[in-house]
Coordinates of C-alpha atoms in Angstrom, one line a residue:
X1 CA -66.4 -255.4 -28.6
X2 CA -65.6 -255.7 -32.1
X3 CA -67.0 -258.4 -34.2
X4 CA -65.1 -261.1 -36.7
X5 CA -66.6 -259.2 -39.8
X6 CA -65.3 -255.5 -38.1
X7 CA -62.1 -256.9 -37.5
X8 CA -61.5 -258.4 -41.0
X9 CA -62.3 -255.4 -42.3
X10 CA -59.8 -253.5 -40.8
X11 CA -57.2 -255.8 -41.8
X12 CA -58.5 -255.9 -45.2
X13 CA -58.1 -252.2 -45.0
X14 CA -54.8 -252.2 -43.2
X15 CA -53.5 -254.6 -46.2
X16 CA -54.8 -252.4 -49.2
X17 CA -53.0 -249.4 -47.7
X18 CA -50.0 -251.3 -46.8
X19 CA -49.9 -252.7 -50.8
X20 CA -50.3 -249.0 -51.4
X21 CA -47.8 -247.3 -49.7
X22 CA -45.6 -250.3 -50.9
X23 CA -45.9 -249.1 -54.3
X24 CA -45.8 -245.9 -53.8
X25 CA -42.2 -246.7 -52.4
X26 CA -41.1 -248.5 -55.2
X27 CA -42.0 -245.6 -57.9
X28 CA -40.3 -243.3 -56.0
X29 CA -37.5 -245.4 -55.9
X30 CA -37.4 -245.7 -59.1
X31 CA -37.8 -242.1 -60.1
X32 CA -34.8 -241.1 -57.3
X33 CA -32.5 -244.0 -59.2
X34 CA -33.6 -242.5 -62.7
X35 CA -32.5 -239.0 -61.8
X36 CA -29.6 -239.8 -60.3
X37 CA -28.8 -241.8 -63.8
X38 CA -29.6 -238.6 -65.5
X39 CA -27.3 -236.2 -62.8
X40 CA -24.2 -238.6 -63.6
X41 CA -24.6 -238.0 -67.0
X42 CA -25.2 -234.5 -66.6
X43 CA -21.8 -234.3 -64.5
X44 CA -20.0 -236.4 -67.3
X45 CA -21.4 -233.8 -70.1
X46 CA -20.4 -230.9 -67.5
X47 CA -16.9 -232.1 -67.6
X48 CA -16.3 -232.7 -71.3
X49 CA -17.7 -228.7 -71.5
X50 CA -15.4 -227.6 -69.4
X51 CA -12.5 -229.4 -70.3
X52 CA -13.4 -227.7 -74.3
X53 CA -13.7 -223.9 -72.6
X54 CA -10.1 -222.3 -72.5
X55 CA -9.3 -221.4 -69.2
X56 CA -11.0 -218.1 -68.2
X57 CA -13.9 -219.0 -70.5
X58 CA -13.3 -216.4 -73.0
X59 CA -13.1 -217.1 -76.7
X60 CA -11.3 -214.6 -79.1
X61 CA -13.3 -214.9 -82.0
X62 CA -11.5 -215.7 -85.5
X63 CA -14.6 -215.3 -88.1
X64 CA -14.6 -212.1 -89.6
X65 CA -18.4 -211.8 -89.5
X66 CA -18.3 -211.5 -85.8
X67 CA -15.9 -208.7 -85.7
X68 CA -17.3 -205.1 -85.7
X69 CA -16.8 -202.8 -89.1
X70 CA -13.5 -200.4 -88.5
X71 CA -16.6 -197.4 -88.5
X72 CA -18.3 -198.0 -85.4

């Protein structure tokens, strides 16, 4: 049969791990609602992108430096 002192222990034990897992919980929280911060403004910059490529994503280029020479 276990004694007072064996028992308090346990609880004692049972607390620290529950305090840990409790925090534990809490930073990943956190870290899920800070990335999903980060994906919504990933999405919003993903939109304004898109919205700035012409449609078929192809840009004819107008500088003269990125054209090839008549010889090749």
């Amino acid at each position: 049969m276990p004694t007072s002192d064996d028992t308090n222990d346990r609880l004692t034990a049972l607390e620290i791990k529950a305090s840990y897992g409790e925090d534990l919980l809490d930073q990943l929280n956190l870290t899920i609602y800070r990335q999903q911060q980060q994906i919504d403004r990933l999405l919003i910059e993903l939109d304004d992108l898109r919205r700035r490529v012409p449609e078929g994503g192809s840009q004819t280029s107008t500088n003269a430096l990125d054209e090839r020479p008549p010889h090749y």
